[in-house]
């Protein structure tokens, strides 16, 4: 089915924990407020449902402050969950906590067996290609060992370098449709999106790059009016979502859900 890289029937989310105040971050701009985070997360979940998804919200995991960023635990392709090995040591129990959920919800479960690491936030998928950005959380060995798993599901894997100051590949890019990528100029200048139509994120709104195409809607972090206007002019249905608290712990829109179809 063309467009299955952004067409979903289901999503898994995990409620923010009170311990989110201890979440990882590259730069400290203050602790998130757990109560406000929960409110913003509820808006996010409601928006996914409005866009046509059946959404399951799992209970918070207080032992893992960053577990609300559930996307990093797995790669979902064709109804199969590939359990990943996260790059941050403090997060490596998050995937294990989801095994029983994957067994229940998914059509199949595979496991990345590697001496390396891969975070889901470093993976951007088209209908036939899994693009992996190497970063502080995703290693060459992890990407290499992921390749045969995606190939058995009918995908080819391509590996790229992520700019040093960028946490995850999708921090700086988003798939808008099968031909179009929304990207920061720094990332697109690397040549990783050659062959795609590239829409550059407006200068000063680089945080908007982590948009999320979900069925017929493009979700955009609120507070980026130039990006909203630009995508609207290009014909996309854009819905802004508040992510002020997620941003304090290096999170964004794609991080907070695992999207798939059954």
Tab-separated table of C-alpha atoms in Angstrom, residues 28-208:
chain	number	residue	atom	x	y	z
A	28	UNK	CA	19.730	22.280	31.032
A	29	UNK	CA	16.934	24.807	30.551
A	30	UNK	CA	15.132	23.763	33.719
A	31	UNK	CA	13.116	20.737	34.742
A	32	UNK	CA	9.846	19.887	33.041
A	33	UNK	CA	6.678	20.151	35.108
A	34	UNK	CA	5.230	16.644	35.314
A	35	UNK	CA	1.653	17.895	35.601
A	36	UNK	CA	1.896	20.159	32.563
A	37	UNK	CA	3.676	17.396	30.670
A	38	UNK	CA	0.736	15.077	31.323
A	39	UNK	CA	-1.681	17.738	30.055
A	40	UNK	CA	0.326	18.234	26.871
A	41	UNK	CA	0.621	14.471	26.425
A	42	UNK	CA	-3.162	14.134	26.664
A	43	UNK	CA	-3.532	16.712	23.880
A	44	UNK	CA	-1.078	14.699	21.791
A	45	UNK	CA	-2.939	11.424	22.352
A	46	UNK	CA	-6.269	13.057	21.560
A	47	UNK	CA	-4.823	14.415	18.307
A	48	UNK	CA	-3.637	10.943	17.250
A	49	UNK	CA	-7.102	9.580	17.903
A	50	UNK	CA	-8.697	12.413	15.967
A	51	UNK	CA	-6.382	11.546	13.066
A	52	UNK	CA	-7.811	8.035	12.961
A	53	UNK	CA	-5.701	5.890	15.269
A	54	UNK	CA	-6.595	3.457	17.994
A	55	UNK	CA	-4.244	4.616	20.746
A	56	UNK	CA	-3.188	2.573	23.767
A	57	UNK	CA	-1.631	4.621	26.567
A	58	UNK	CA	0.559	2.509	28.837
A	59	UNK	CA	1.121	3.322	32.490
A	60	UNK	CA	4.040	5.531	33.447
A	61	UNK	CA	7.323	3.858	34.379
A	62	UNK	CA	8.761	5.767	37.310
A	63	UNK	CA	12.016	3.777	37.167
A	64	UNK	CA	12.689	5.150	33.674
A	65	UNK	CA	12.313	8.942	33.530
A	66	UNK	CA	12.563	9.103	29.723
A	67	UNK	CA	10.152	6.252	29.012
A	68	UNK	CA	7.478	8.627	27.699
A	69	UNK	CA	9.681	8.758	24.582
A	70	UNK	CA	8.523	5.306	23.584
A	71	UNK	CA	9.603	5.568	19.932
A	72	UNK	CA	13.230	4.931	20.861
A	73	UNK	CA	12.473	1.373	22.023
A	74	UNK	CA	11.457	-0.215	18.742
A	75	UNK	CA	11.002	0.039	14.992
A	76	UNK	CA	7.562	-1.003	13.736
A	77	UNK	CA	7.389	-2.203	10.126
A	78	UNK	CA	4.437	-3.997	8.510
A	79	UNK	CA	2.952	-4.813	11.894
A	80	UNK	CA	6.232	-6.281	13.204
A	81	UNK	CA	8.099	-4.758	16.146
A	82	UNK	CA	11.892	-4.827	16.021
A	83	UNK	CA	13.058	-4.352	19.607
A	84	UNK	CA	16.047	-2.007	19.642
A	85	UNK	CA	18.971	-1.482	22.010
A	86	UNK	CA	18.984	2.086	23.225
A	87	UNK	CA	22.141	4.131	23.342
A	88	UNK	CA	21.606	5.718	26.763
A	89	UNK	CA	22.490	3.246	29.506
A	90	UNK	CA	19.770	4.561	31.827
A	91	UNK	CA	17.093	3.718	29.240
A	92	UNK	CA	17.979	0.145	28.351
A	93	UNK	CA	15.248	-1.416	30.469
A	94	UNK	CA	12.496	0.396	28.593
A	95	UNK	CA	12.422	-2.037	25.676
A	96	UNK	CA	12.234	-5.085	27.918
A	97	UNK	CA	9.252	-3.536	29.701
A	98	UNK	CA	7.418	-3.545	26.357
A	99	UNK	CA	8.041	-7.137	25.285
A	100	UNK	CA	4.707	-8.471	26.528
A	101	UNK	CA	2.873	-5.528	24.929
A	102	UNK	CA	4.536	-6.203	21.585
A	103	UNK	CA	3.688	-9.898	21.826
A	104	UNK	CA	0.042	-8.992	22.380
A	105	UNK	CA	-0.353	-6.120	19.924
A	106	UNK	CA	1.976	-6.866	17.025
A	107	UNK	CA	1.892	-9.486	14.295
A	108	UNK	CA	5.472	-10.441	15.074
A	109	UNK	CA	8.420	-9.456	17.260
A	110	UNK	CA	12.098	-9.418	16.282
A	111	UNK	CA	15.079	-8.492	18.431
A	112	UNK	CA	18.179	-6.533	17.498
A	113	UNK	CA	21.102	-8.621	18.727
A	114	UNK	CA	24.166	-6.404	18.619
A	115	UNK	CA	27.150	-5.053	20.484
A	116	UNK	CA	26.034	-1.670	19.167
A	117	UNK	CA	22.997	0.511	19.768
A	118	UNK	CA	20.099	2.007	17.830
A	119	UNK	CA	17.506	4.530	19.025
A	120	UNK	CA	14.201	4.737	17.184
A	121	UNK	CA	14.581	8.505	16.994
A	122	UNK	CA	17.476	7.951	14.596
A	123	UNK	CA	15.294	6.061	12.108
A	124	UNK	CA	13.257	7.650	9.323
A	125	UNK	CA	11.299	5.276	7.070
A	126	UNK	CA	9.898	5.586	3.574
A	127	UNK	CA	7.768	2.885	1.965
A	128	UNK	CA	10.829	0.838	1.004
A	129	UNK	CA	13.841	2.286	2.831
A	130	UNK	CA	14.930	2.533	6.450
A	131	UNK	CA	17.238	5.520	6.865
A	132	UNK	CA	19.417	5.411	9.982
A	133	UNK	CA	21.342	8.404	11.254
A	134	UNK	CA	24.440	7.705	13.301
A	135	UNK	CA	24.510	9.774	16.482
A	136	UNK	CA	25.594	9.713	20.095
A	137	UNK	CA	22.792	7.156	20.630
A	138	UNK	CA	23.105	5.053	17.451
A	139	UNK	CA	26.318	3.314	16.403
A	140	UNK	CA	27.648	1.876	13.146
A	141	UNK	CA	27.580	-1.632	14.624
A	142	UNK	CA	23.973	-1.257	15.703
A	143	UNK	CA	22.928	-0.005	12.269
A	144	UNK	CA	24.837	-2.800	10.541
A	145	UNK	CA	23.163	-5.459	12.676
A	146	UNK	CA	19.743	-3.906	12.081
A	147	UNK	CA	20.099	-4.270	8.306
A	148	UNK	CA	19.237	-7.994	7.968
A	149	UNK	CA	16.162	-7.556	10.171
A	150	UNK	CA	14.671	-4.819	7.979
A	151	UNK	CA	15.731	-6.624	4.801
A	152	UNK	CA	13.718	-9.696	5.744
A	153	UNK	CA	10.692	-7.393	5.928
A	154	UNK	CA	11.339	-6.098	2.421
A	155	UNK	CA	13.232	-2.867	3.183
A	156	UNK	CA	16.709	-1.683	2.319
A	157	UNK	CA	18.740	0.148	4.953
A	158	UNK	CA	20.817	3.262	4.373
A	159	UNK	CA	23.120	4.822	6.948
A	160	UNK	CA	23.961	8.518	7.273
A	161	UNK	CA	25.794	10.800	9.667
A	162	UNK	CA	23.796	13.119	11.908
A	163	UNK	CA	25.239	16.588	12.633
A	164	UNK	CA	27.184	16.482	15.882
A	165	UNK	CA	24.977	18.921	17.773
A	166	UNK	CA	21.771	17.046	16.859
A	167	UNK	CA	20.562	14.366	19.276
A	168	UNK	CA	18.610	12.218	16.826
A	169	UNK	CA	18.254	12.010	13.041
A	170	UNK	CA	14.551	12.860	13.322
A	171	UNK	CA	15.286	15.795	15.610
A	172	UNK	CA	16.260	17.491	12.347
A	173	UNK	CA	13.960	15.855	9.798
A	174	UNK	CA	10.500	14.467	9.097
A	175	UNK	CA	8.853	12.566	6.263
A	176	UNK	CA	5.929	14.563	4.854
A	177	UNK	CA	5.034	12.143	2.052
A	178	UNK	CA	6.769	9.600	-0.156
A	179	UNK	CA	8.663	12.288	-2.063
A	180	UNK	CA	9.063	15.064	0.490
A	181	UNK	CA	11.257	15.647	3.550
A	182	UNK	CA	11.017	18.544	5.996
A	183	UNK	CA	14.579	19.136	7.144
A	184	UNK	CA	16.941	21.581	8.720
A	185	UNK	CA	19.326	23.077	6.181
A	186	UNK	CA	22.287	21.661	8.073
A	187	UNK	CA	21.057	18.081	7.728
A	188	UNK	CA	19.836	18.324	4.135
A	189	UNK	CA	23.157	19.894	3.110
A	190	UNK	CA	24.826	16.582	3.971
A	191	UNK	CA	23.184	15.030	0.911
A	192	UNK	CA	21.309	12.364	2.847
A	193	UNK	CA	18.000	13.354	1.221
A	194	UNK	CA	19.226	13.566	-2.364
A	195	UNK	CA	16.398	12.484	-4.654
A	196	UNK	CA	13.674	13.834	-2.362
A	197	UNK	CA	11.819	17.091	-2.525
A	198	UNK	CA	13.217	19.004	0.439
A	199	UNK	CA	11.344	21.677	2.328
A	200	UNK	CA	13.804	23.615	4.463
A	201	UNK	CA	12.766	24.456	8.008
A	202	UNK	CA	12.644	28.266	8.336
A	203	UNK	CA	15.687	29.794	9.996
A	204	UNK	CA	15.222	30.114	13.739
A	205	UNK	CA	12.575	27.380	13.866
A	206	UNK	CA	14.860	24.355	13.640
A	207	UNK	CA	12.985	22.687	16.517
A	208	UNK	CA	9.990	22.389	14.185
